[in-house]
Amino acid sequence: MQFNSLVISNVELSPGYWRMRMTAPPPITGSKPGQFLMIKVNGGSDPLLRRPFGIFDTGAMVTEFTDCGSQSYLEILYKVVGKGTAMLAALHNGDRLDILGPLGRGFTPGDPAGEKILVGGGIGLAPLYFLARELVTGSRVRLFAGGRSREDILCITEFERLGVESYVATDDGTLGDRGFVTQVLERHLATAHNATLFACGPMPMLKATAEVARRHNVPCQVSLEAYMACGMGACLGCVVKGKDHGDNHPDYRCVCKDGPVFDHCELLWEKGEGGHS
Ligand SMILES: Cc1cc2nc3c(=O)[nH]c(=O)nc-3n(C[C@H](O)[C@H](O)[C@H](O)COP(=O)(O)OP(=O)(O)OC[C@H]3O[C@@H](n4cnc5c(N)ncnc54)[C@H](O)[C@@H]3O)c2cc1C
């Protein structure tokens, strides 16, 4: 679905990290955690391509924007890394956006029994909040959040308000444990019962999480980020290697259409991808 949207609020939460709320048509409330939006960040042709963002939250609107015909809202959490995201950060209340979505395959919550463990690295926390909101209705949910420094750990209070128990690790030790969040996760998994992992973050962190899941034999879904132009499987710009079928030929998957969420067993994790362990 393609729709026009109005910015309701756009707030800097931490240096370089922003949270934007915008209007959305009611069907958006039927979107699944882990799905994403392709947003045209301005009305002109620069940048030409839409930018992908996970859905941080969505719901029914209760206030003033209902009179412009939108009864729903959606939110994204984003980090300014280049031209498109800098343009988003410059938008104000009432500015217009052209959005395509929801797109892709989201997370599968699975059996409510057992513990649900969210693992987020930096801006990777964005799609996990929407997921947490759904999971807390039937399951015990824990969040393991990692980042370089305390400024990279976002919205923990929002997760905790949902009833999620949180554990934090930063590379420099400015918040939570010093070190990688996957090390904290691994200690927890030693005593966890019937756990399922849901992870989003930088590739080295996802790779380390998949490795921890393999060692502890727990199911794990990972949400990948990749460069993508169309978001619908046409441009093949976002392919990743999947497991082969025993014939030594990798089976390529589109992050946009086959993902962005994959079972970790579906993917071929390359050796030497970053130093995270
Ligand atoms: C399915 C999906 C969901 C995403 N969800 C979010 C989200 O919720 N919040 C958020 O902040 N970002 C998210 N991203 C990443 C976001 O799309 C990019 O950061 C954004 O497109 C950058 O646009 P730009 O014009 O500001 O940067 P550009 O000028 O295009 O690039 C600036 C820098 O960012 C790097 N970069 C750009 N795009 C990507 C990418 N897809 N993966 C890795 N590095 C990239 C480039 O290498 C370059 O160094 C998501 C990406 C995908 C594929």
mmCIF file of C-alpha atoms in Angstrom, residues 120-246:
data_model
loop_
_atom_site.group_PDB
_atom_site.id
_atom_site.type_symbol
_atom_site.label_atom_id
_atom_site.label_comp_id
_atom_site.label_asym_id
_atom_site.label_seq_id
_atom_site.Cartn_x
_atom_site.Cartn_y
_atom_site.Cartn_z
ATOM 1 C CA GLY A 120 18.921 -5.510 19.964
ATOM 2 C CA GLY A 121 22.041 -3.663 18.911
ATOM 3 C CA GLY A 122 21.841 0.147 18.630
ATOM 4 C CA ILE A 123 19.115 1.208 16.225
ATOM 5 C CA GLY A 124 18.262 -2.499 15.877
ATOM 6 C CA LEU A 125 15.999 -1.979 18.887
ATOM 7 C CA ALA A 126 13.510 -0.237 16.553
ATOM 8 C CA PRO A 127 11.423 -3.211 15.355
ATOM 9 C CA LEU A 128 11.776 -5.014 18.693
ATOM 10 C CA TYR A 129 9.511 -2.619 20.587
ATOM 11 C CA PHE A 130 6.531 -3.391 18.324
ATOM 12 C CA LEU A 131 7.352 -7.088 18.757
ATOM 13 C CA ALA A 132 7.623 -6.739 22.557
ATOM 14 C CA ARG A 133 4.180 -5.129 22.677
ATOM 15 C CA GLU A 134 2.672 -8.189 20.976
ATOM 16 C CA LEU A 135 4.686 -10.768 22.925
ATOM 17 C CA VAL A 136 3.991 -9.422 26.429
ATOM 18 C CA THR A 137 0.295 -10.264 26.089
ATOM 19 C CA GLY A 138 1.075 -13.989 26.463
ATOM 20 C CA SER A 139 4.724 -14.544 27.307
ATOM 21 C CA ARG A 140 7.546 -13.531 29.582
ATOM 22 C CA VAL A 141 9.786 -11.175 27.603
ATOM 23 C CA ARG A 142 13.387 -10.176 28.257
ATOM 24 C CA LEU A 143 15.423 -7.624 26.347
ATOM 25 C CA PHE A 144 19.197 -7.714 25.862
ATOM 26 C CA ALA A 145 20.266 -4.344 24.466
ATOM 27 C CA GLY A 146 23.770 -3.522 23.320
ATOM 28 C CA GLY A 147 25.530 -0.481 21.942
ATOM 29 C CA ARG A 148 28.878 1.235 21.742
ATOM 30 C CA SER A 149 28.015 3.689 24.501
ATOM 31 C CA ARG A 150 25.097 4.812 26.686
ATOM 32 C CA GLU A 151 23.870 7.185 23.918
ATOM 33 C CA ASP A 152 23.239 4.138 21.702
ATOM 34 C CA ILE A 153 20.831 2.484 24.135
ATOM 35 C CA LEU A 154 17.361 3.763 23.329
ATOM 36 C CA CYS A 155 13.858 3.544 24.765
ATOM 37 C CA ILE A 156 14.661 1.050 27.531
ATOM 38 C CA THR A 157 12.060 2.724 29.773
ATOM 39 C CA GLU A 158 9.379 2.133 27.120
ATOM 40 C CA PHE A 159 10.246 -1.580 27.032
ATOM 41 C CA GLU A 160 10.194 -1.741 30.831
ATOM 42 C CA ARG A 161 6.781 -0.044 30.947
ATOM 43 C CA LEU A 162 5.475 -2.987 28.921
ATOM 44 C CA GLY A 163 6.763 -5.337 31.632
ATOM 45 C CA VAL A 164 9.911 -6.371 29.756
ATOM 46 C CA GLU A 165 12.949 -7.146 31.936
ATOM 47 C CA SER A 166 15.999 -5.484 30.408
ATOM 48 C CA TYR A 167 19.743 -6.208 30.423
ATOM 49 C CA VAL A 168 22.171 -3.730 28.931
ATOM 50 C CA ALA A 169 25.787 -3.965 27.801
ATOM 51 C CA THR A 170 27.940 -1.266 26.224
ATOM 52 C CA ASP A 171 31.375 -1.585 24.641
ATOM 53 C CA ASP A 172 32.749 1.208 26.854
ATOM 54 C CA GLY A 173 30.852 0.243 30.023
ATOM 55 C CA THR A 174 29.024 3.606 30.280
ATOM 56 C CA LEU A 175 25.733 1.748 30.767
ATOM 57 C CA GLY A 176 25.150 -1.799 31.998
ATOM 58 C CA ASP A 177 27.877 -4.419 31.682
ATOM 59 C CA ARG A 178 31.051 -3.628 29.796
ATOM 60 C CA GLY A 179 31.373 -5.796 26.681
ATOM 61 C CA PHE A 180 29.155 -7.381 24.069
ATOM 62 C CA VAL A 181 25.510 -7.990 24.815
ATOM 63 C CA THR A 182 25.811 -11.488 23.373
ATOM 64 C CA GLN A 183 28.118 -12.373 26.290
ATOM 65 C CA VAL A 184 25.388 -11.321 28.758
ATOM 66 C CA LEU A 185 22.862 -13.236 26.675
ATOM 67 C CA GLU A 186 24.983 -16.364 26.731
ATOM 68 C CA ARG A 187 25.241 -16.274 30.544
ATOM 69 C CA HIS A 188 21.464 -15.959 30.766
ATOM 70 C CA LEU A 189 20.823 -18.812 28.326
ATOM 71 C CA ALA A 190 22.802 -21.187 30.535
ATOM 72 C CA THR A 191 19.818 -21.203 32.933
ATOM 73 C CA ALA A 192 16.929 -20.158 30.660
ATOM 74 C CA HIS A 193 14.117 -22.551 29.932
ATOM 75 C CA ASN A 194 12.405 -23.003 26.563
ATOM 76 C CA ALA A 195 13.703 -19.703 25.154
ATOM 77 C CA THR A 196 13.230 -18.204 21.681
ATOM 78 C CA LEU A 197 15.494 -15.424 20.405
ATOM 79 C CA PHE A 198 14.486 -12.469 18.207
ATOM 80 C CA ALA A 199 17.397 -10.284 17.123
ATOM 81 C CA CYS A 200 17.994 -7.098 15.160
ATOM 82 C CA GLY A 201 21.180 -5.082 14.911
ATOM 83 C CA PRO A 202 24.483 -4.872 13.070
ATOM 84 C CA MET A 203 25.594 -7.944 11.155
ATOM 85 C CA PRO A 204 28.445 -8.940 13.521
ATOM 86 C CA MET A 205 26.015 -8.883 16.453
ATOM 87 C CA LEU A 206 23.461 -10.949 14.533
ATOM 88 C CA LYS A 207 26.138 -13.414 13.577
ATOM 89 C CA ALA A 208 27.241 -13.741 17.209
ATOM 90 C CA THR A 209 23.602 -14.152 18.327
ATOM 91 C CA ALA A 210 23.026 -16.877 15.732
ATOM 92 C CA GLU A 211 26.149 -18.630 16.986
ATOM 93 C CA VAL A 212 24.938 -18.434 20.614
ATOM 94 C CA ALA A 213 21.540 -19.802 19.487
ATOM 95 C CA ARG A 214 23.261 -22.683 17.719
ATOM 96 C CA ARG A 215 25.401 -23.521 20.763
ATOM 97 C CA HIS A 216 22.387 -23.506 23.103
ATOM 98 C CA ASN A 217 20.083 -25.107 20.574
ATOM 99 C CA VAL A 218 17.405 -22.415 20.846
ATOM 100 C CA PRO A 219 15.256 -21.086 17.978
ATOM 101 C CA CYS A 220 16.361 -17.689 16.708
ATOM 102 C CA GLN A 221 14.913 -15.237 14.211
ATOM 103 C CA VAL A 222 17.097 -12.413 12.917
ATOM 104 C CA SER A 223 16.053 -9.221 11.155
ATOM 105 C CA LEU A 224 18.615 -8.136 8.550
ATOM 106 C CA GLU A 225 19.425 -4.733 7.133
ATOM 107 C CA ALA A 226 20.708 -4.460 3.576
ATOM 108 C CA TYR A 227 20.904 -1.806 0.906
ATOM 109 C CA MET A 228 17.684 -1.937 -1.068
ATOM 110 C CA ALA A 229 16.223 0.192 -3.827
ATOM 111 C CA CYS A 230 12.723 -1.131 -4.404
ATOM 112 C CA GLY A 231 11.737 -3.017 -1.240
ATOM 113 C CA MET A 232 9.658 -5.487 -3.247
ATOM 114 C CA GLY A 233 12.061 -8.057 -4.657
ATOM 115 C CA ALA A 234 12.450 -6.498 -8.111
ATOM 116 C CA CYS A 235 15.907 -4.887 -8.015
ATOM 117 C CA LEU A 236 17.762 -7.780 -6.300
ATOM 118 C CA GLY A 237 19.923 -5.162 -4.580
ATOM 119 C CA CYS A 238 19.501 -6.732 -1.161
ATOM 120 C CA VAL A 239 20.295 -10.415 -1.714
ATOM 121 C CA VAL A 240 22.010 -12.425 1.004
ATOM 122 C CA LYS A 241 23.304 -15.968 0.914
ATOM 123 C CA GLY A 242 20.971 -18.639 2.248
ATOM 124 C CA LYS A 243 21.930 -22.230 3.100
ATOM 125 C CA ASP A 244 22.490 -24.359 0.044
ATOM 126 C CA HIS A 245 20.563 -27.531 -0.605
ATOM 127 C CA GLY A 246 23.594 -29.757 -0.235
#
